[in-house]
Amino acid sequence: MRDLMARLHLMGERSGPLFVRGQGSWLWDAEGRAFLDFDQDQGANSFGHSPSLLLAALHRQAELLISPGRGQCSRGQLKLAAQLCQAVGSERVTFCSDARQAAALAVRLALHWASEQNPEADSLVLVEGNSFGPLPETVAGRVLKVSFNDLDALAAALDSRCAAVLIEPVQQAAGVVPATLEYLQGAQRLCREQGAVLILDEAGSGMGRCGTLLAEELYGVRADLLILGNGLAGGLPLAALLARGRIASQSDAELAPRFSGEALLAAAGVAVLNSVLEGSFLAQVREVAGHLREGLAHLARCHGHGPLRGHGLLVGLPLIGQSAATVQRAACEQGLLIGIARDDCLRLTPALTVSHGNVEEMLRRLGRALQSVENNHVEVA
């Protein structure tokens, strides 16, 4: 009863399980029920719930230093910056609390840099379907929106006033739709020709999520500015903006750290990055992703849905004739947590450490959920 009253006080009218414990791909609620989590906070919990590597890193760092204070520097922050820049081939990095903050900083940096090269450059081309929502009002400049995977529309928008182009390589909010190879390579070419800054938002697709450290590797492109999200620190509030080449010479003031708790969060980032880069980790992600996608594709065909979208362990399952919210509720009743990319598309973003056994159990539970929705639909009809 005390747990229930606290939930009502803190969460208003929200309903659903009250979770009290997590381990890997599993969550347990206050009533002892186990839930298989294939959402993992939209993939931000890159190593699942309470991973031992993160707990150990946080414990070691907490005994030494949690935060030297805003604007100060810690050894862990320098270590993470050096390792991250080396891993992704960048010259500069700054850390933020979340991807939205990093995206706003990326746009400000790009507009400032481009205006110094060309006084007319005051426009941002924003490819529709991004996940972080509208840009803050503090971001000055003209914003032009163009359709995703439409190279002709992008080419028409890139004129002498274009300072930067912001693209999410795999658009989660639009239904986990990946860029085509022709589109992303073409976007890079157009930006180079026009002198515009190419910004890739990899908050959802980076840090191993697509089976490579970055999704851009799948396309053979290289962004000028790169955004990483909370997957960088296993779901803790740490994001990054990385600058390369011509734009990496921005002033120290523009690239100053913008989050507190530097030492503790940086230690988490180092632990996650080292694990992702270790040995065969990414190969294992690709292997289990193949298992997941094969099973989901079969399940989708059996129930008249699909085809699948996305890369690696960032998967979209389009639904035909059913609501994603309805299927999500039915899945929760089966002890399965999945995400929604849009009204007619499920999103699955399990931990990068998800096991083959977890995948098989997820397929069984999702299959029961889909069947339940179909049965209820028939009864209503």
mmCIF file with all atom_site columns, N, CA and C in Angstrom, residues 148-215:
data_model
loop_
_atom_site.group_PDB
_atom_site.id
_atom_site.type_symbol
_atom_site.label_atom_id
_atom_site.label_alt_id
_atom_site.label_comp_id
_atom_site.label_asym_id
_atom_site.label_entity_id
_atom_site.label_seq_id
_atom_site.pdbx_PDB_ins_code
_atom_site.Cartn_x
_atom_site.Cartn_y
_atom_site.Cartn_z
_atom_site.occupancy
_atom_site.B_iso_or_equiv
_atom_site.pdbx_formal_charge
_atom_site.auth_seq_id
_atom_site.auth_comp_id
_atom_site.auth_asym_id
_atom_site.auth_atom_id
_atom_site.pdbx_PDB_model_num
ATOM 1   N N  . PHE A 1 148 ? 12.984 13.093 -45.791 1.00 0.00 ? 148 PHE A N  1
ATOM 2   C CA . PHE A 1 148 ? 14.060 12.116 -45.608 1.00 0.00 ? 148 PHE A CA 1
ATOM 3   C C  . PHE A 1 148 ? 14.167 11.228 -46.843 1.00 0.00 ? 148 PHE A C  1
ATOM 4   N N  . ASN A 1 149 ? 15.394 10.835 -47.167 1.00 0.00 ? 149 ASN A N  1
ATOM 5   C CA . ASN A 1 149 ? 15.675 9.953  -48.301 1.00 0.00 ? 149 ASN A CA 1
ATOM 6   C C  . ASN A 1 149 ? 15.244 10.537 -49.640 1.00 0.00 ? 149 ASN A C  1
ATOM 7   N N  . ASP A 1 150 ? 15.160 11.855 -49.710 1.00 0.00 ? 150 ASP A N  1
ATOM 8   C CA . ASP A 1 150 ? 14.821 12.562 -50.957 1.00 0.00 ? 150 ASP A CA 1
ATOM 9   C C  . ASP A 1 150 ? 16.006 13.455 -51.317 1.00 0.00 ? 150 ASP A C  1
ATOM 10  N N  . LEU A 1 151 ? 16.911 12.928 -52.124 1.00 0.00 ? 151 LEU A N  1
ATOM 11  C CA . LEU A 1 151 ? 18.140 13.650 -52.444 1.00 0.00 ? 151 LEU A CA 1
ATOM 12  C C  . LEU A 1 151 ? 17.863 14.886 -53.285 1.00 0.00 ? 151 LEU A C  1
ATOM 13  N N  . ASP A 1 152 ? 16.866 14.818 -54.142 1.00 0.00 ? 152 ASP A N  1
ATOM 14  C CA . ASP A 1 152 ? 16.530 15.984 -54.964 1.00 0.00 ? 152 ASP A CA 1
ATOM 15  C C  . ASP A 1 152 ? 16.052 17.140 -54.098 1.00 0.00 ? 152 ASP A C  1
ATOM 16  N N  . ALA A 1 153 ? 15.220 16.842 -53.081 1.00 0.00 ? 153 ALA A N  1
ATOM 17  C CA . ALA A 1 153 ? 14.729 17.888 -52.184 1.00 0.00 ? 153 ALA A CA 1
ATOM 18  C C  . ALA A 1 153 ? 15.875 18.497 -51.393 1.00 0.00 ? 153 ALA A C  1
ATOM 19  N N  . LEU A 1 154 ? 16.819 17.663 -50.977 1.00 0.00 ? 154 LEU A N  1
ATOM 20  C CA . LEU A 1 154 ? 17.971 18.167 -50.238 1.00 0.00 ? 154 LEU A CA 1
ATOM 21  C C  . LEU A 1 154 ? 18.835 19.052 -51.127 1.00 0.00 ? 154 LEU A C  1
ATOM 22  N N  . ALA A 1 155 ? 19.062 18.619 -52.356 1.00 0.00 ? 155 ALA A N  1
ATOM 23  C CA . ALA A 1 155 ? 19.873 19.410 -53.284 1.00 0.00 ? 155 ALA A CA 1
ATOM 24  C C  . ALA A 1 155 ? 19.231 20.769 -53.546 1.00 0.00 ? 155 ALA A C  1
ATOM 25  N N  . ALA A 1 156 ? 17.894 20.811 -53.643 1.00 0.00 ? 156 ALA A N  1
ATOM 26  C CA . ALA A 1 156 ? 17.199 22.067 -53.895 1.00 0.00 ? 156 ALA A CA 1
ATOM 27  C C  . ALA A 1 156 ? 17.311 23.026 -52.711 1.00 0.00 ? 156 ALA A C  1
ATOM 28  N N  . ALA A 1 157 ? 17.454 22.477 -51.510 1.00 0.00 ? 157 ALA A N  1
ATOM 29  C CA . ALA A 1 157 ? 17.513 23.316 -50.307 1.00 0.00 ? 157 ALA A CA 1
ATOM 30  C C  . ALA A 1 157 ? 18.913 23.850 -50.033 1.00 0.00 ? 157 ALA A C  1
ATOM 31  N N  . LEU A 1 158 ? 19.929 23.224 -50.603 1.00 0.00 ? 158 LEU A N  1
ATOM 32  C CA . LEU A 1 158 ? 21.307 23.632 -50.326 1.00 0.00 ? 158 LEU A CA 1
ATOM 33  C C  . LEU A 1 158 ? 21.727 24.749 -51.278 1.00 0.00 ? 158 LEU A C  1
ATOM 34  N N  . ASP A 1 159 ? 21.558 25.973 -50.809 1.00 0.00 ? 159 ASP A N  1
ATOM 35  C CA . ASP A 1 159 ? 22.004 27.127 -51.579 1.00 0.00 ? 159 ASP A CA 1
ATOM 36  C C  . ASP A 1 159 ? 23.122 27.835 -50.821 1.00 0.00 ? 159 ASP A C  1
ATOM 37  N N  . SER A 1 160 ? 23.457 29.054 -51.232 1.00 0.00 ? 160 SER A N  1
ATOM 38  C CA . SER A 1 160 ? 24.581 29.776 -50.623 1.00 0.00 ? 160 SER A CA 1
ATOM 39  C C  . SER A 1 160 ? 24.307 30.160 -49.176 1.00 0.00 ? 160 SER A C  1
ATOM 40  N N  . ARG A 1 161 ? 23.033 30.105 -48.753 1.00 0.00 ? 161 ARG A N  1
ATOM 41  C CA . ARG A 1 161 ? 22.695 30.473 -47.378 1.00 0.00 ? 161 ARG A CA 1
ATOM 42  C C  . ARG A 1 161 ? 22.748 29.276 -46.426 1.00 0.00 ? 161 ARG A C  1
ATOM 43  N N  . CYS A 1 162 ? 22.942 28.084 -46.968 1.00 0.00 ? 162 CYS A N  1
ATOM 44  C CA . CYS A 1 162 ? 22.917 26.880 -46.140 1.00 0.00 ? 162 CYS A CA 1
ATOM 45  C C  . CYS A 1 162 ? 24.205 26.749 -45.331 1.00 0.00 ? 162 CYS A C  1
ATOM 46  N N  . ALA A 1 163 ? 24.066 26.727 -44.009 1.00 0.00 ? 163 ALA A N  1
ATOM 47  C CA . ALA A 1 163 ? 25.212 26.579 -43.117 1.00 0.00 ? 163 ALA A CA 1
ATOM 48  C C  . ALA A 1 163 ? 25.438 25.125 -42.733 1.00 0.00 ? 163 ALA A C  1
ATOM 49  N N  . ALA A 1 164 ? 24.358 24.370 -42.553 1.00 0.00 ? 164 ALA A N  1
ATOM 50  C CA . ALA A 1 164 ? 24.491 23.008 -42.042 1.00 0.00 ? 164 ALA A CA 1
ATOM 51  C C  . ALA A 1 164 ? 23.287 22.171 -42.422 1.00 0.00 ? 164 ALA A C  1
ATOM 52  N N  . VAL A 1 165 ? 23.495 20.864 -42.436 1.00 0.00 ? 165 VAL A N  1
ATOM 53  C CA . VAL A 1 165 ? 22.434 19.884 -42.663 1.00 0.00 ? 165 VAL A CA 1
ATOM 54  C C  . VAL A 1 165 ? 22.464 18.895 -41.500 1.00 0.00 ? 165 VAL A C  1
ATOM 55  N N  . LEU A 1 166 ? 21.321 18.691 -40.867 1.00 0.00 ? 166 LEU A N  1
ATOM 56  C CA . LEU A 1 166 ? 21.212 17.786 -39.718 1.00 0.00 ? 166 LEU A CA 1
ATOM 57  C C  . LEU A 1 166 ? 20.367 16.574 -40.107 1.00 0.00 ? 166 LEU A C  1
ATOM 58  N N  . ILE A 1 167 ? 20.984 15.381 -40.027 1.00 0.00 ? 167 ILE A N  1
ATOM 59  C CA . ILE A 1 167 ? 20.312 14.152 -40.433 1.00 0.00 ? 167 ILE A CA 1
ATOM 60  C C  . ILE A 1 167 ? 20.453 13.097 -39.340 1.00 0.00 ? 167 ILE A C  1
ATOM 61  N N  . GLU A 1 168 ? 19.377 12.387 -39.071 1.00 0.00 ? 168 GLU A N  1
ATOM 62  C CA . GLU A 1 168 ? 19.413 11.203 -38.217 1.00 0.00 ? 168 GLU A CA 1
ATOM 63  C C  . GLU A 1 168 ? 19.486 9.988  -39.151 1.00 0.00 ? 168 GLU A C  1
ATOM 64  N N  . PRO A 1 169 ? 20.603 9.250  -39.186 1.00 0.00 ? 169 PRO A N  1
ATOM 65  C CA . PRO A 1 169 ? 20.766 8.176  -40.174 1.00 0.00 ? 169 PRO A CA 1
ATOM 66  C C  . PRO A 1 169 ? 19.693 7.099  -40.116 1.00 0.00 ? 169 PRO A C  1
ATOM 67  N N  . VAL A 1 170 ? 19.227 6.787  -38.910 1.00 0.00 ? 170 VAL A N  1
ATOM 68  C CA . VAL A 1 170 ? 18.109 5.859  -38.751 1.00 0.00 ? 170 VAL A CA 1
ATOM 69  C C  . VAL A 1 170 ? 17.036 6.596  -37.969 1.00 0.00 ? 170 VAL A C  1
ATOM 70  N N  . GLN A 1 171 ? 15.953 6.941  -38.630 1.00 0.00 ? 171 GLN A N  1
ATOM 71  C CA . GLN A 1 171 ? 14.960 7.821  -38.032 1.00 0.00 ? 171 GLN A CA 1
ATOM 72  C C  . GLN A 1 171 ? 13.963 7.019  -37.200 1.00 0.00 ? 171 GLN A C  1
ATOM 73  N N  . GLN A 1 172 ? 14.156 7.086  -35.880 1.00 0.00 ? 172 GLN A N  1
ATOM 74  C CA . GLN A 1 172 ? 13.313 6.299  -34.984 1.00 0.00 ? 172 GLN A CA 1
ATOM 75  C C  . GLN A 1 172 ? 11.883 6.814  -34.943 1.00 0.00 ? 172 GLN A C  1
ATOM 76  N N  . ALA A 1 173 ? 11.701 8.127  -34.798 1.00 0.00 ? 173 ALA A N  1
ATOM 77  C CA . ALA A 1 173 ? 10.363 8.686  -34.650 1.00 0.00 ? 173 ALA A CA 1
ATOM 78  C C  . ALA A 1 173 ? 9.525  8.516  -35.909 1.00 0.00 ? 173 ALA A C  1
ATOM 79  N N  . ALA A 1 174 ? 10.169 8.319  -37.045 1.00 0.00 ? 174 ALA A N  1
ATOM 80  C CA . ALA A 1 174 ? 9.446  8.132  -38.306 1.00 0.00 ? 174 ALA A CA 1
ATOM 81  C C  . ALA A 1 174 ? 9.134  6.667  -38.570 1.00 0.00 ? 174 ALA A C  1
ATOM 82  N N  . GLY A 1 175 ? 9.557  5.778  -37.655 1.00 0.00 ? 175 GLY A N  1
ATOM 83  C CA . GLY A 1 175 ? 9.277  4.361  -37.829 1.00 0.00 ? 175 GLY A CA 1
ATOM 84  C C  . GLY A 1 175 ? 10.513 3.519  -38.028 1.00 0.00 ? 175 GLY A C  1
ATOM 85  N N  . VAL A 1 176 ? 11.643 3.941  -37.447 1.00 0.00 ? 176 VAL A N  1
ATOM 86  C CA . VAL A 1 176 ? 12.928 3.239  -37.570 1.00 0.00 ? 176 VAL A CA 1
ATOM 87  C C  . VAL A 1 176 ? 13.280 3.067  -39.051 1.00 0.00 ? 176 VAL A C  1
ATOM 88  N N  . VAL A 1 177 ? 13.262 4.182  -39.771 1.00 0.00 ? 177 VAL A N  1
ATOM 89  C CA . VAL A 1 177 ? 13.541 4.176  -41.209 1.00 0.00 ? 177 VAL A CA 1
ATOM 90  C C  . VAL A 1 177 ? 15.006 4.536  -41.432 1.00 0.00 ? 177 VAL A C  1
ATOM 91  N N  . PRO A 1 178 ? 15.794 3.644  -42.028 1.00 0.00 ? 178 PRO A N  1
ATOM 92  C CA . PRO A 1 178 ? 17.201 3.956  -42.271 1.00 0.00 ? 178 PRO A CA 1
ATOM 93  C C  . PRO A 1 178 ? 17.387 4.760  -43.546 1.00 0.00 ? 178 PRO A C  1
ATOM 94  N N  . ALA A 1 179 ? 18.431 5.563  -43.566 1.00 0.00 ? 179 ALA A N  1
ATOM 95  C CA . ALA A 1 179 ? 18.801 6.254  -44.792 1.00 0.00 ? 179 ALA A CA 1
ATOM 96  C C  . ALA A 1 179 ? 19.240 5.241  -45.835 1.00 0.00 ? 179 ALA A C  1
ATOM 97  N N  . THR A 1 180 ? 18.967 5.533  -47.103 1.00 0.00 ? 180 THR A N  1
ATOM 98  C CA . THR A 1 180 ? 19.511 4.695  -48.162 1.00 0.00 ? 180 THR A CA 1
ATOM 99  C C  . THR A 1 180 ? 20.976 5.067  -48.359 1.00 0.00 ? 180 THR A C  1
ATOM 100 N N  . LEU A 1 181 ? 21.730 4.133  -48.933 1.00 0.00 ? 181 LEU A N  1
ATOM 101 C CA . LEU A 1 181 ? 23.142 4.393  -49.188 1.00 0.00 ? 181 LEU A CA 1
ATOM 102 C C  . LEU A 1 181 ? 23.314 5.577  -50.130 1.00 0.00 ? 181 LEU A C  1
ATOM 103 N N  . GLU A 1 182 ? 22.511 5.616  -51.171 1.00 0.00 ? 182 GLU A N  1
ATOM 104 C CA . GLU A 1 182 ? 22.599 6.705  -52.145 1.00 0.00 ? 182 GLU A CA 1
ATOM 105 C C  . GLU A 1 182 ? 22.311 8.054  -51.488 1.00 0.00 ? 182 GLU A C  1
ATOM 106 N N  . TYR A 1 183 ? 21.324 8.068  -50.584 1.00 0.00 ? 183 TYR A N  1
ATOM 107 C CA . TYR A 1 183 ? 20.925 9.330  -49.960 1.00 0.00 ? 183 TYR A CA 1
ATOM 108 C C  . TYR A 1 183 ? 22.014 9.884  -49.049 1.00 0.00 ? 183 TYR A C  1
ATOM 109 N N  . LEU A 1 184 ? 22.534 9.055  -48.138 1.00 0.00 ? 184 LEU A N  1
ATOM 110 C CA . LEU A 1 184 ? 23.493 9.576  -47.171 1.00 0.00 ? 184 LEU A CA 1
ATOM 111 C C  . LEU A 1 184 ? 24.817 9.931  -47.841 1.00 0.00 ? 184 LEU A C  1
ATOM 112 N N  . GLN A 1 185 ? 25.257 9.114  -48.777 1.00 0.00 ? 185 GLN A N  1
ATOM 113 C CA . GLN A 1 185 ? 26.476 9.461  -49.501 1.00 0.00 ? 185 GLN A CA 1
ATOM 114 C C  . GLN A 1 185 ? 26.259 10.711 -50.351 1.00 0.00 ? 185 GLN A C  1
ATOM 115 N N  . GLY A 1 186 ? 25.075 10.834 -50.926 1.00 0.00 ? 186 GLY A N  1
ATOM 116 C CA . GLY A 1 186 ? 24.757 12.034 -51.696 1.00 0.00 ? 186 GLY A CA 1
ATOM 117 C C  . GLY A 1 186 ? 24.694 13.275 -50.827 1.00 0.00 ? 186 GLY A C  1
ATOM 118 N N  . ALA A 1 187 ? 24.151 13.138 -49.617 1.00 0.00 ? 187 ALA A N  1
ATOM 119 C CA . ALA A 1 187 ? 24.088 14.270 -48.691 1.00 0.00 ? 187 ALA A CA 1
ATOM 120 C C  . ALA A 1 187 ? 25.488 14.751 -48.332 1.00 0.00 ? 187 ALA A C  1
ATOM 121 N N  . GLN A 1 188 ? 26.395 13.811 -48.087 1.00 0.00 ? 188 GLN A N  1
ATOM 122 C CA . GLN A 1 188 ? 27.776 14.199 -47.794 1.00 0.00 ? 188 GLN A CA 1
ATOM 123 C C  . GLN A 1 188 ? 28.400 14.926 -48.976 1.00 0.00 ? 188 GLN A C  1
ATOM 124 N N  . ARG A 1 189 ? 28.171 14.420 -50.175 1.00 0.00 ? 189 ARG A N  1
ATOM 125 C CA . ARG A 1 189 ? 28.739 15.063 -51.362 1.00 0.00 ? 189 ARG A CA 1
ATOM 126 C C  . ARG A 1 189 ? 28.198 16.483 -51.535 1.00 0.00 ? 189 ARG A C  1
ATOM 127 N N  . LEU A 1 190 ? 26.898 16.654 -51.364 1.00 0.00 ? 190 LEU A N  1
ATOM 128 C CA . LEU A 1 190 ? 26.290 17.982 -51.513 1.00 0.00 ? 190 LEU A CA 1
ATOM 129 C C  . LEU A 1 190 ? 26.833 18.964 -50.482 1.00 0.00 ? 190 LEU A C  1
ATOM 130 N N  . CYS A 1 191 ? 26.998 18.494 -49.244 1.00 0.00 ? 191 CYS A N  1
ATOM 131 C CA . CYS A 1 191 ? 27.541 19.370 -48.200 1.00 0.00 ? 191 CYS A CA 1
ATOM 132 C C  . CYS A 1 191 ? 28.968 19.794 -48.528 1.00 0.00 ? 191 CYS A C  1
ATOM 133 N N  . ARG A 1 192 ? 29.764 18.865 -49.026 1.00 0.00 ? 192 ARG A N  1
ATOM 134 C CA . ARG A 1 192 ? 31.145 19.201 -49.391 1.00 0.00 ? 192 ARG A CA 1
ATOM 135 C C  . ARG A 1 192 ? 31.169 20.223 -50.519 1.00 0.00 ? 192 ARG A C  1
ATOM 136 N N  . GLU A 1 193 ? 30.313 20.027 -51.516 1.00 0.00 ? 193 GLU A N  1
ATOM 137 C CA . GLU A 1 193 ? 30.283 20.935 -52.667 1.00 0.00 ? 193 GLU A CA 1
ATOM 138 C C  . GLU A 1 193 ? 29.831 22.331 -52.269 1.00 0.00 ? 193 GLU A C  1
ATOM 139 N N  . GLN A 1 194 ? 28.858 22.393 -51.335 1.00 0.00 ? 194 GLN A N  1
ATOM 140 C CA . GLN A 1 194 ? 28.290 23.690 -50.954 1.00 0.00 ? 194 GLN A CA 1
ATOM 141 C C  . GLN A 1 194 ? 29.051 24.349 -49.804 1.00 0.00 ? 194 GLN A C  1
ATOM 142 N N  . GLY A 1 195 ? 29.917 23.580 -49.123 1.00 0.00 ? 195 GLY A N  1
ATOM 143 C CA . GLY A 1 195 ? 30.631 24.118 -47.971 1.00 0.00 ? 195 GLY A CA 1
ATOM 144 C C  . GLY A 1 195 ? 29.795 24.106 -46.708 1.00 0.00 ? 195 GLY A C  1
ATOM 145 N N  . ALA A 1 196 ? 28.719 23.285 -46.687 1.00 0.00 ? 196 ALA A N  1
ATOM 146 C CA . ALA A 1 196 ? 27.854 23.201 -45.510 1.00 0.00 ? 196 ALA A CA 1
ATOM 147 C C  . ALA A 1 196 ? 28.387 22.139 -44.545 1.00 0.00 ? 196 ALA A C  1
ATOM 148 N N  . VAL A 1 197 ? 28.055 22.298 -43.267 1.00 0.00 ? 197 VAL A N  1
ATOM 149 C CA . VAL A 1 197 ? 28.469 21.357 -42.228 1.00 0.00 ? 197 VAL A CA 1
ATOM 150 C C  . VAL A 1 197 ? 27.477 20.202 -42.183 1.00 0.00 ? 197 VAL A C  1
ATOM 151 N N  . LEU A 1 198 ? 27.977 18.976 -42.260 1.00 0.00 ? 198 LEU A N  1
ATOM 152 C CA . LEU A 1 198 ? 27.128 17.797 -42.152 1.00 0.00 ? 198 LEU A CA 1
ATOM 153 C C  . LEU A 1 198 ? 27.102 17.330 -40.700 1.00 0.00 ? 198 LEU A C  1
ATOM 154 N N  . ILE A 1 199 ? 25.907 17.359 -40.089 1.00 0.00 ? 199 ILE A N  1
ATOM 155 C CA . ILE A 1 199 ? 25.707 16.912 -38.710 1.00 0.00 ? 199 ILE A CA 1
ATOM 156 C C  . ILE A 1 199 ? 24.925 15.608 -38.742 1.00 0.00 ? 199 ILE A C  1
ATOM 157 N N  . LEU A 1 200 ? 25.465 14.570 -38.148 1.00 0.00 ? 200 LEU A N  1
ATOM 158 C CA . LEU A 1 200 ? 24.740 13.313 -38.024 1.00 0.00 ? 200 LEU A CA 1
ATOM 159 C C  . LEU A 1 200 ? 24.341 13.100 -36.572 1.00 0.00 ? 200 LEU A C  1
ATOM 160 N N  . ASP A 1 201 ? 23.059 12.893 -36.348 1.00 0.00 ? 201 ASP A N  1
ATOM 161 C CA . ASP A 1 201 ? 22.532 12.610 -35.014 1.00 0.00 ? 201 ASP A CA 1
ATOM 162 C C  . ASP A 1 201 ? 22.512 11.096 -34.821 1.00 0.00 ? 201 ASP A C  1
ATOM 163 N N  . GLU A 1 202 ? 23.514 10.586 -34.109 1.00 0.00 ? 202 GLU A N  1
ATOM 164 C CA . GLU A 1 202 ? 23.608 9.152  -33.839 1.00 0.00 ? 202 GLU A CA 1
ATOM 165 C C  . GLU A 1 202 ? 23.294 8.844  -32.378 1.00 0.00 ? 202 GLU A C  1
ATOM 166 N N  . ALA A 1 203 ? 22.419 9.658  -31.795 1.00 0.00 ? 203 ALA A N  1
ATOM 167 C CA . ALA A 1 203 ? 22.030 9.415  -30.404 1.00 0.00 ? 203 ALA A CA 1
ATOM 168 C C  . ALA A 1 203 ? 21.401 8.040  -30.239 1.00 0.00 ? 203 ALA A C  1
ATOM 169 N N  . GLY A 1 204 ? 20.642 7.598  -31.243 1.00 0.00 ? 204 GLY A N  1
ATOM 170 C CA . GLY A 1 204 ? 19.994 6.302  -31.158 1.00 0.00 ? 204 GLY A CA 1
ATOM 171 C C  . GLY A 1 204 ? 20.702 5.201  -31.910 1.00 0.00 ? 204 GLY A C  1
ATOM 172 N N  . SER A 1 205 ? 21.550 5.554  -32.873 1.00 0.00 ? 205 SER A N  1
ATOM 173 C CA . SER A 1 205 ? 22.168 4.548  -33.735 1.00 0.00 ? 205 SER A CA 1
ATOM 174 C C  . SER A 1 205 ? 23.636 4.293  -33.425 1.00 0.00 ? 205 SER A C  1
ATOM 175 N N  . GLY A 1 206 ? 24.247 5.130  -32.595 1.00 0.00 ? 206 GLY A N  1
ATOM 176 C CA . GLY A 1 206 ? 25.662 4.999  -32.302 1.00 0.00 ? 206 GLY A CA 1
ATOM 177 C C  . GLY A 1 206 ? 25.975 4.060  -31.156 1.00 0.00 ? 206 GLY A C  1
ATOM 178 N N  . MET A 1 207 ? 27.251 3.963  -30.819 1.00 0.00 ? 207 MET A N  1
ATOM 179 C CA . MET A 1 207 ? 27.753 3.150  -29.708 1.00 0.00 ? 207 MET A CA 1
ATOM 180 C C  . MET A 1 207 ? 27.396 1.669  -29.847 1.00 0.00 ? 207 MET A C  1
ATOM 181 N N  . GLY A 1 208 ? 27.520 1.150  -31.067 1.00 0.00 ? 208 GLY A N  1
ATOM 182 C CA . GLY A 1 208 ? 27.340 -0.274 -31.288 1.00 0.00 ? 208 GLY A CA 1
ATOM 183 C C  . GLY A 1 208 ? 25.939 -0.715 -31.602 1.00 0.00 ? 208 GLY A C  1
ATOM 184 N N  . ARG A 1 209 ? 24.972 0.164  -31.523 1.00 0.00 ? 209 ARG A N  1
ATOM 185 C CA . ARG A 1 209 ? 23.570 -0.203 -31.683 1.00 0.00 ? 209 ARG A CA 1
ATOM 186 C C  . ARG A 1 209 ? 23.288 -0.862 -33.047 1.00 0.00 ? 209 ARG A C  1
ATOM 187 N N  . CYS A 1 210 ? 23.992 -0.419 -34.087 1.00 0.00 ? 210 CYS A N  1
ATOM 188 C CA . CYS A 1 210 ? 23.748 -0.949 -35.435 1.00 0.00 ? 210 CYS A CA 1
ATOM 189 C C  . CYS A 1 210 ? 24.732 -2.041 -35.832 1.00 0.00 ? 210 CYS A C  1
ATOM 190 N N  . GLY A 1 211 ? 25.500 -2.532 -34.859 1.00 0.00 ? 211 GLY A N  1
ATOM 191 C CA . GLY A 1 211 ? 26.472 -3.573 -35.145 1.00 0.00 ? 211 GLY A CA 1
ATOM 192 C C  . GLY A 1 211 ? 27.832 -3.045 -35.525 1.00 0.00 ? 211 GLY A C  1
ATOM 193 N N  . THR A 1 212 ? 27.960 -1.749 -35.619 1.00 0.00 ? 212 THR A N  1
ATOM 194 C CA . THR A 1 212 ? 29.224 -1.040 -35.801 1.00 0.00 ? 212 THR A CA 1
ATOM 195 C C  . THR A 1 212 ? 29.262 0.054  -34.747 1.00 0.00 ? 212 THR A C  1
ATOM 196 N N  . LEU A 1 213 ? 30.445 0.595  -34.483 1.00 0.00 ? 213 LEU A N  1
ATOM 197 C CA . LEU A 1 213 ? 30.505 1.633  -33.456 1.00 0.00 ? 213 LEU A CA 1
ATOM 198 C C  . LEU A 1 213 ? 29.573 2.786  -33.805 1.00 0.00 ? 213 LEU A C  1
ATOM 199 N N  . LEU A 1 214 ? 29.584 3.181  -35.081 1.00 0.00 ? 214 LEU A N  1
ATOM 200 C CA . LEU A 1 214 ? 28.709 4.246  -35.570 1.00 0.00 ? 214 LEU A CA 1
ATOM 201 C C  . LEU A 1 214 ? 27.954 3.762  -36.800 1.00 0.00 ? 214 LEU A C  1
ATOM 202 N N  . ALA A 1 215 ? 26.738 4.263  -36.978 1.00 0.00 ? 215 ALA A N  1
ATOM 203 C CA . ALA A 1 215 ? 25.971 3.900  -38.175 1.00 0.00 ? 215 ALA A CA 1
ATOM 204 C C  . ALA A 1 215 ? 26.626 4.441  -39.436 1.00 0.00 ? 215 ALA A C  1
#
